[in-house]
Short mmCIF file of N, CA and C in Angstrom, two decimals:
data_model
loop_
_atom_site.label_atom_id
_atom_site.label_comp_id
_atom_site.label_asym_id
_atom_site.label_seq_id
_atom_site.Cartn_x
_atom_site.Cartn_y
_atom_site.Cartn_z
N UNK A 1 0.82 -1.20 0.00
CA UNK A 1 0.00 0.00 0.00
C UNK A 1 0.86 1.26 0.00
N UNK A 2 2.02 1.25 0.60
CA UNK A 2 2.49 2.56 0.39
C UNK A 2 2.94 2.91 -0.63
N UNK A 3 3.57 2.52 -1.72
CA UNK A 3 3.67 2.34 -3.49
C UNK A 3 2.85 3.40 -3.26
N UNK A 4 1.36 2.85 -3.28
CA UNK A 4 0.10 3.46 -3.48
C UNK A 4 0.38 4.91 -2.85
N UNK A 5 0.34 5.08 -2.05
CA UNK A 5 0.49 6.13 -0.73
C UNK A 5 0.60 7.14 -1.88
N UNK A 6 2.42 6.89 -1.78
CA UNK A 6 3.67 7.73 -2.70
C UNK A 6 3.41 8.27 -3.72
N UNK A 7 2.90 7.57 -4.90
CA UNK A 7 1.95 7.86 -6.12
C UNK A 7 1.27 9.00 -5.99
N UNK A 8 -0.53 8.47 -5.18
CA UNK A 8 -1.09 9.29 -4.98
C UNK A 8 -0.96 11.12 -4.32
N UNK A 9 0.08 11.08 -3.69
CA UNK A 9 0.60 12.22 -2.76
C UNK A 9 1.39 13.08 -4.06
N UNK A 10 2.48 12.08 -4.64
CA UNK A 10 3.15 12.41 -6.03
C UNK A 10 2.25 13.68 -6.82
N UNK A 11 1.13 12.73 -6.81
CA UNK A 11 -0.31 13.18 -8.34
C UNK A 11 -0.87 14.45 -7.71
N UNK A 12 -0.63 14.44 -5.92
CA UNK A 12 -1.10 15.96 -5.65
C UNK A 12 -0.56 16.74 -6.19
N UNK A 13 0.91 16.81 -5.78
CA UNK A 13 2.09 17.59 -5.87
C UNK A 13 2.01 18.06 -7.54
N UNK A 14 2.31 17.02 -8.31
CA UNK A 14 2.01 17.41 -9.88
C UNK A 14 1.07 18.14 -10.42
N UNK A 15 -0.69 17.87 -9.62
CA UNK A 15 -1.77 18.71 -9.47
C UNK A 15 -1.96 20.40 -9.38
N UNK A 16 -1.32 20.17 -8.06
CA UNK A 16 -0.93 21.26 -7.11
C UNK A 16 -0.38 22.32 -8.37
N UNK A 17 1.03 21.95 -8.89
CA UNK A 17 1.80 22.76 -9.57
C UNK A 17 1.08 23.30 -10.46
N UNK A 18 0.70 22.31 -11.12
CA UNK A 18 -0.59 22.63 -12.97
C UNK A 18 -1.35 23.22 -12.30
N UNK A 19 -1.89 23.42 -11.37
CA UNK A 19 -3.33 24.78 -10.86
C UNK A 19 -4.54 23.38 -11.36
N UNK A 20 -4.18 21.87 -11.43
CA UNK A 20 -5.74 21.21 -11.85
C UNK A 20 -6.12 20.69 -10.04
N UNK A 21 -7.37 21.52 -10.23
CA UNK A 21 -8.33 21.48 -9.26
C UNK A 21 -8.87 19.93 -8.62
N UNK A 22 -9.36 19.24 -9.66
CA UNK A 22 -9.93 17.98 -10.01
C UNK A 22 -8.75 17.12 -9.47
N UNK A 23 -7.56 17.11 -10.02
CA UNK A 23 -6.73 16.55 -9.82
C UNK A 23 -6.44 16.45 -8.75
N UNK A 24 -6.09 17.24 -7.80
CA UNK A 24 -6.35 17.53 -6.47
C UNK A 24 -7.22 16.64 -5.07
N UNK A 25 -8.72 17.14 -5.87
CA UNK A 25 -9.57 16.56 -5.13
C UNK A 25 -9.43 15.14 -5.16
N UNK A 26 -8.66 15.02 -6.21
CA UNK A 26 -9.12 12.86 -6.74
C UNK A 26 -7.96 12.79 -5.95
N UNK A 27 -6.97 13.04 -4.72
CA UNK A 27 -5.92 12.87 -4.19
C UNK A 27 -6.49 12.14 -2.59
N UNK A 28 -7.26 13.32 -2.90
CA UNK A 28 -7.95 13.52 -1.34
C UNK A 28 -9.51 12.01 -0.72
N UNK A 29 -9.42 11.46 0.28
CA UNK A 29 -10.70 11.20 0.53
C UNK A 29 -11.92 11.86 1.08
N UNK A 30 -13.17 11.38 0.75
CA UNK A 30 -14.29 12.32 1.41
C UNK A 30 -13.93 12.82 2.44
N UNK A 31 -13.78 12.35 3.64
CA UNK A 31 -12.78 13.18 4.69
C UNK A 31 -12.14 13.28 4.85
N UNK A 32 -11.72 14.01 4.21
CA UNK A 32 -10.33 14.73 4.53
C UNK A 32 -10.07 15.93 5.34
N UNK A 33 -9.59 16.07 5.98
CA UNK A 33 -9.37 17.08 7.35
C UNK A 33 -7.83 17.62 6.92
N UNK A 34 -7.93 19.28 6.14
CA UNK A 34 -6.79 19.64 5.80
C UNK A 34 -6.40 20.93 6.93
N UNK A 35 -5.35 21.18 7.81
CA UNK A 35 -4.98 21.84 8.47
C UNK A 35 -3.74 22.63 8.13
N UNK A 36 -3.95 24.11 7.96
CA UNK A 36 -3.18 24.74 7.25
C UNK A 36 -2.57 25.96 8.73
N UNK A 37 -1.96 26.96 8.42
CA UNK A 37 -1.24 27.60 9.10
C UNK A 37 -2.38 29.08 9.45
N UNK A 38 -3.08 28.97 9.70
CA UNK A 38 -4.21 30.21 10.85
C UNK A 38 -3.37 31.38 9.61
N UNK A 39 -2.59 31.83 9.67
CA UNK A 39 -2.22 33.42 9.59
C UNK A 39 -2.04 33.53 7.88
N UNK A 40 -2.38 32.45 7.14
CA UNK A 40 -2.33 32.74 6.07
C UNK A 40 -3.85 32.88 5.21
N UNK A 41 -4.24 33.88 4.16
CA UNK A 41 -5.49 34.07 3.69
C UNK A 41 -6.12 32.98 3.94
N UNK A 42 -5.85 31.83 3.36
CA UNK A 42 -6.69 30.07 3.36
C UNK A 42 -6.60 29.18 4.05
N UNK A 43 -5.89 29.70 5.26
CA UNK A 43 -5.37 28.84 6.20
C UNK A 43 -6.78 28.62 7.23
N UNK A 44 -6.11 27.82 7.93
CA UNK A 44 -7.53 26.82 9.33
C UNK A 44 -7.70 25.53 8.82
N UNK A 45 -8.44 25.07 9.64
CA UNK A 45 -9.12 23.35 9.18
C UNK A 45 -10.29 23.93 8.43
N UNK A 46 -9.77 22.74 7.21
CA UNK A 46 -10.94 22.85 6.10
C UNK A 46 -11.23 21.30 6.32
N UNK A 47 -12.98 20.77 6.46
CA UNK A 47 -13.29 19.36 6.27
C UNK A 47 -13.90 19.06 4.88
N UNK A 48 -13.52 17.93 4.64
CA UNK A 48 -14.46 17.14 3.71
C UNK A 48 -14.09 17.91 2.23
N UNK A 49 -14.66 17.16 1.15
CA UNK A 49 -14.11 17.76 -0.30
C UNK A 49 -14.84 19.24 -0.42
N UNK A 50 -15.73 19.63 0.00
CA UNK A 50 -16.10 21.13 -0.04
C UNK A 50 -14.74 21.96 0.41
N UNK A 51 -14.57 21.80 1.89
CA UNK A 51 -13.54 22.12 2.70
C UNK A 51 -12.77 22.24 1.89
N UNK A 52 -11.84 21.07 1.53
CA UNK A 52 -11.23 21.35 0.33
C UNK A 52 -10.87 21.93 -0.68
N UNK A 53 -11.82 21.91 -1.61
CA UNK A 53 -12.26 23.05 -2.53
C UNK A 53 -11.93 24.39 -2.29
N UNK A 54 -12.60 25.16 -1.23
CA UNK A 54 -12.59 25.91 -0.70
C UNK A 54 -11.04 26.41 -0.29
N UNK A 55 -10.16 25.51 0.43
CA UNK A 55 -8.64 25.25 0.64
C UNK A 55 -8.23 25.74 -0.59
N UNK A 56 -8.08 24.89 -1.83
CA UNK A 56 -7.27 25.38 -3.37
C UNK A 56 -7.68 26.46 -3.35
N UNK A 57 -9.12 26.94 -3.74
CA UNK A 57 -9.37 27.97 -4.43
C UNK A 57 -8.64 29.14 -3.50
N UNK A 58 -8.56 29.34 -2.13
CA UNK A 58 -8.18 30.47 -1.60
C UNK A 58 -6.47 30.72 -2.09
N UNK A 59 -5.88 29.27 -1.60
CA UNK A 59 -4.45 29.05 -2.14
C UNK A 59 -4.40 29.50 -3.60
N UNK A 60 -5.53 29.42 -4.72
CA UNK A 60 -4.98 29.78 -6.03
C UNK A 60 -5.31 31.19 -6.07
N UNK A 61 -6.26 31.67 -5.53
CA UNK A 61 -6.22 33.11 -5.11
C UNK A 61 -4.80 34.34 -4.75
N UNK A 62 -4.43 33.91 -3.45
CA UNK A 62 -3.13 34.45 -2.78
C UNK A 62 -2.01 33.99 -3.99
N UNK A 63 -1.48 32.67 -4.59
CA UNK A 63 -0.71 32.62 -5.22
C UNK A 63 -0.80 32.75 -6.66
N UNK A 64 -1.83 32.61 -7.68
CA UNK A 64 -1.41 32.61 -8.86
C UNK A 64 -0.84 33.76 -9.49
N UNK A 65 -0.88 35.00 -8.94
CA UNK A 65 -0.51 35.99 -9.89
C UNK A 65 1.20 35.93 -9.28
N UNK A 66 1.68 35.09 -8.16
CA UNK A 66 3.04 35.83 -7.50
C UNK A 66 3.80 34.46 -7.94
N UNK A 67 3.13 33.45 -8.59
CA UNK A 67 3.87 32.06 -9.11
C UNK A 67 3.57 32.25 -10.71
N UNK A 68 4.10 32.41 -11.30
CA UNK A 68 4.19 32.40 -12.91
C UNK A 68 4.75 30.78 -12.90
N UNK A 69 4.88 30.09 -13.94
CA UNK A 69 5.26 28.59 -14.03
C UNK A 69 6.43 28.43 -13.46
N UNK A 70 7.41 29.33 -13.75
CA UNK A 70 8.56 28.94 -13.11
C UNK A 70 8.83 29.00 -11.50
N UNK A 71 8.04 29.67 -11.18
CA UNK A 71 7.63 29.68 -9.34
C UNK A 71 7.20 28.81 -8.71
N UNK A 72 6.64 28.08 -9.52
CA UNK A 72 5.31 26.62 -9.37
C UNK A 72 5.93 25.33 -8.92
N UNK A 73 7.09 25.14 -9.29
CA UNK A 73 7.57 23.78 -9.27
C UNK A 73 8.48 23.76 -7.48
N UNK A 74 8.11 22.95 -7.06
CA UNK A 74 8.01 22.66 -5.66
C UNK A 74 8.98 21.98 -4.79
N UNK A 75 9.78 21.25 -5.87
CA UNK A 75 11.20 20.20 -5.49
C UNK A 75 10.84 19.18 -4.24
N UNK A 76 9.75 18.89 -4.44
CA UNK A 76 9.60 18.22 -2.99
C UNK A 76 10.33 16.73 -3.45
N UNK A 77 10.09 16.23 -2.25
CA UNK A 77 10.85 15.09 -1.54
C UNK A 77 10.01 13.92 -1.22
N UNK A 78 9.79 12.93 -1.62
CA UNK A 78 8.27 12.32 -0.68
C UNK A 78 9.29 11.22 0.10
N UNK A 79 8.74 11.09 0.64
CA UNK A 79 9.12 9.93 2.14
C UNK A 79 8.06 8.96 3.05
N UNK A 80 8.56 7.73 2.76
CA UNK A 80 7.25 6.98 2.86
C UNK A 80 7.27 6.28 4.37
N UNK A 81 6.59 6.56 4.89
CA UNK A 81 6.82 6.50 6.26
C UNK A 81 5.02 5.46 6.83
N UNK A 82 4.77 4.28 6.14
CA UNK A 82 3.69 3.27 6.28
C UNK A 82 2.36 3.99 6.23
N UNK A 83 1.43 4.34 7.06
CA UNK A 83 0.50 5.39 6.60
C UNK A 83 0.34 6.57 6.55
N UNK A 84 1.76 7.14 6.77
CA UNK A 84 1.93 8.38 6.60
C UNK A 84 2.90 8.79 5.28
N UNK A 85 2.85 9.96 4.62
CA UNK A 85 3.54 10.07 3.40
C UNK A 85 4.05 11.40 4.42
N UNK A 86 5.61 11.91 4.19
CA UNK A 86 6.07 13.14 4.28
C UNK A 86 6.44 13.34 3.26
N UNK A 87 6.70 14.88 2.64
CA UNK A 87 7.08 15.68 1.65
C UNK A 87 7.59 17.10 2.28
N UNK A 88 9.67 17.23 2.03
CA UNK A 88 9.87 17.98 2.15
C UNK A 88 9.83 19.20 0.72
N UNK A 89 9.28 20.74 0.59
CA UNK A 89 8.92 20.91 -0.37
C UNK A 89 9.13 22.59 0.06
N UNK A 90 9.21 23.22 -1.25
CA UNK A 90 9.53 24.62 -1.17
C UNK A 90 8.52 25.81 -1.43
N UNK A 91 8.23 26.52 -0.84
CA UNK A 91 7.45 27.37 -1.20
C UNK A 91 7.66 28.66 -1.76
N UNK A 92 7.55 28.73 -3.08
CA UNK A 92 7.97 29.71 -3.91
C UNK A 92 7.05 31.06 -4.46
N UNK A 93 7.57 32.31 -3.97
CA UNK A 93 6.75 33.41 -5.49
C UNK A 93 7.40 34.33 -5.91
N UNK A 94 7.19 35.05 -6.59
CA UNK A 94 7.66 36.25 -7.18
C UNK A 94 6.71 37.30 -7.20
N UNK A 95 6.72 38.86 -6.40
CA UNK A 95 6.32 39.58 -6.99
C UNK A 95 7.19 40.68 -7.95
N UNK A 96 6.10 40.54 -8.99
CA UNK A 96 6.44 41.07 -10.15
C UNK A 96 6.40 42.57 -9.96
N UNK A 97 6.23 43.10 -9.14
CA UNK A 97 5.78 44.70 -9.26
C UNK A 97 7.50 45.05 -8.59
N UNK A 98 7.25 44.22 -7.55
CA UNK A 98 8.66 44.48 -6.69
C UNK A 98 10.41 44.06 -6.90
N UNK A 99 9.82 42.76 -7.60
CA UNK A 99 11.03 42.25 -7.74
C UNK A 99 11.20 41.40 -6.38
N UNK A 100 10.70 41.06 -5.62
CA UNK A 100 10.74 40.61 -4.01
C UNK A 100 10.66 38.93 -4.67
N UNK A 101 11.64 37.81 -3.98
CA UNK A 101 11.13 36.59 -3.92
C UNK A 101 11.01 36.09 -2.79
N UNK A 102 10.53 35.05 -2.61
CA UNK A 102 10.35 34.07 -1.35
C UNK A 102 10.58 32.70 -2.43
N UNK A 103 11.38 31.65 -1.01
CA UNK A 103 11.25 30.36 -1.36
C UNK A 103 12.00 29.83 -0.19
N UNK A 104 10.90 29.23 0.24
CA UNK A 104 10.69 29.04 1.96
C UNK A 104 10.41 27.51 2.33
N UNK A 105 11.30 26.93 2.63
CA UNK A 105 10.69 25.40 3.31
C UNK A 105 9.79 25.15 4.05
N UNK A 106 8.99 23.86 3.70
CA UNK A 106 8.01 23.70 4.30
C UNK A 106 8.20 22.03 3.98
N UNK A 107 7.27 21.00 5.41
CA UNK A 107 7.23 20.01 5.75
C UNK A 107 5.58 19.86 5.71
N UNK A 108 5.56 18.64 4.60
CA UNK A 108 3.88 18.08 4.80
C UNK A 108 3.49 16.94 5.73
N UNK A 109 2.74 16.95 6.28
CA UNK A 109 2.10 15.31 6.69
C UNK A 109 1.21 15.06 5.83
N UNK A 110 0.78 13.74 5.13
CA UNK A 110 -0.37 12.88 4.87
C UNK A 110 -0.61 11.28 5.65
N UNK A 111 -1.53 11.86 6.20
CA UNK A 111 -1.88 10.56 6.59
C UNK A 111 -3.32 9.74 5.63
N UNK A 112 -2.57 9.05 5.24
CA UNK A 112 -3.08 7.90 4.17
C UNK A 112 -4.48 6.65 4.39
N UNK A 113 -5.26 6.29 4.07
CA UNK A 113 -5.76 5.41 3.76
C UNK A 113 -6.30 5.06 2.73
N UNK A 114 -6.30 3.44 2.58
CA UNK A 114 -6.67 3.01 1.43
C UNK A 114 -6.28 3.77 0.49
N UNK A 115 -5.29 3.89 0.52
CA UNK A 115 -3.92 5.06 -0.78
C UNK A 115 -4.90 6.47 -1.47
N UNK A 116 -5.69 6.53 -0.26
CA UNK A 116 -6.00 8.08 -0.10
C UNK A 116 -6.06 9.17 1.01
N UNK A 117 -5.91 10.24 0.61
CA UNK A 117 -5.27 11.30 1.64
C UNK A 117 -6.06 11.72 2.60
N UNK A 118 -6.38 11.45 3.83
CA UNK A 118 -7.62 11.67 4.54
C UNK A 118 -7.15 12.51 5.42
N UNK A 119 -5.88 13.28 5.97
CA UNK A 119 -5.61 14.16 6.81
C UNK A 119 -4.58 14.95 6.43
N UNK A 120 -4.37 15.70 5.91
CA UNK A 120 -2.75 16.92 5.36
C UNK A 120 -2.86 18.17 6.73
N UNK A 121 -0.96 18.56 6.60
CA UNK A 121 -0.84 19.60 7.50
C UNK A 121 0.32 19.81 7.18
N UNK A 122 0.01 21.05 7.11
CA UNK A 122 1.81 21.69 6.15
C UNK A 122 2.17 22.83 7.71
N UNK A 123 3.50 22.21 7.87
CA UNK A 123 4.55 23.07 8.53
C UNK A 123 5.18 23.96 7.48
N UNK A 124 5.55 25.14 8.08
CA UNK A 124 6.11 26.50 7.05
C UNK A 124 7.29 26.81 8.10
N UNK A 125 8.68 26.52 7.43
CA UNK A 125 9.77 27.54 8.55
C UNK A 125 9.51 28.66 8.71
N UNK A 126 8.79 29.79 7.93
CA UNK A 126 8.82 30.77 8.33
C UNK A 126 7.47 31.30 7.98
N UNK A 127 6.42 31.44 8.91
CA UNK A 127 5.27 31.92 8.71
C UNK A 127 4.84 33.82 8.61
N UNK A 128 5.97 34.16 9.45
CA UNK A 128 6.54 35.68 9.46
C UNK A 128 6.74 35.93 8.04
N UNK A 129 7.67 35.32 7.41
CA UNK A 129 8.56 35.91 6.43
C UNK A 129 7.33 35.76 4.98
N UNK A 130 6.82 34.63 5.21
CA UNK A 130 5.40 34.61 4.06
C UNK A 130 4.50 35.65 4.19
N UNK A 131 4.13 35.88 5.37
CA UNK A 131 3.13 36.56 5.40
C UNK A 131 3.84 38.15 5.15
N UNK A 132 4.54 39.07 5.33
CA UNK A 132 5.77 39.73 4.94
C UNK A 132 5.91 40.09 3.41
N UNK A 133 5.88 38.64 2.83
CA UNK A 133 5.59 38.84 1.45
C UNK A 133 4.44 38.72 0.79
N UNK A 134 4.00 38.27 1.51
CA UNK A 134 2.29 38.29 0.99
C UNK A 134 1.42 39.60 1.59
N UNK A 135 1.69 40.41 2.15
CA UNK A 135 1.59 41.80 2.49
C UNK A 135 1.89 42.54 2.46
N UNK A 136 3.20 42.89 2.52
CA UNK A 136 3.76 44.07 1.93
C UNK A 136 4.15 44.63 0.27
#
């Protein structure tokens, strides 16, 4: 099953980058309980595939105009750890007005069943320094 795990977590990550929505959700199970970082626009517990939904769309909100394609790609790491998947992975943008970048480490959990994603929670080293760039 973890093959499975790895894959599926993989197909987020690839998702994630392309902006496909769908792709995404087909990662996730009906409950899924995604826990994000409070201080960012889309951040809190989002439940269930609405929840979800709701999760991308804010995330493609805050990031698509400050990730052009080349910002997008994530370098993560997956690590298969039995029903849990980790992914060490980078968080990248550019604003274009400023010239300002960020590209900031960050640590995922998935906890897995039946080689679908029923719980995510992204650690950010620096929640200051994002939000910094995502505001000023």
């Amino acid at each position: 099953m973890s093959q499975q795990n790895l894959e599926n977590v993989r197909c987020l990550f690839k998702a994630v980058e392309e902006r496909d929505i769908a792709g995404v959700l087909a990662a996730y199970a009906p409950e899924i309980v995604i826990r994000d970082a409070e201080s960012l626009p889309y951040g809190g517990v989002h439940y269930g595939l609405e929840g979800a939904k709701q999760h991308i769309e804010g995330a493609a909100q805050t990031w698509n105009h400050l990730q052009p394609p080349a910002e997008r790609k994530m370098d993560a790491v997956f690590l298969d750890a039995e029903d849990y998947v980790i992914v060490l992975w980078r968080l990248k943008g550019l604003a274009a007005s400023s010239g300002k970048k960020l590209d900031s480490p960050v640590v995922s959990v998935y906890k897995m069943r039946d080689g679908k994603i029923v719980e995510s929670q992204m650690f950010y080293a620096d929640t200051v320094a994002i939000g910094q760039f995502l505001f000023s």
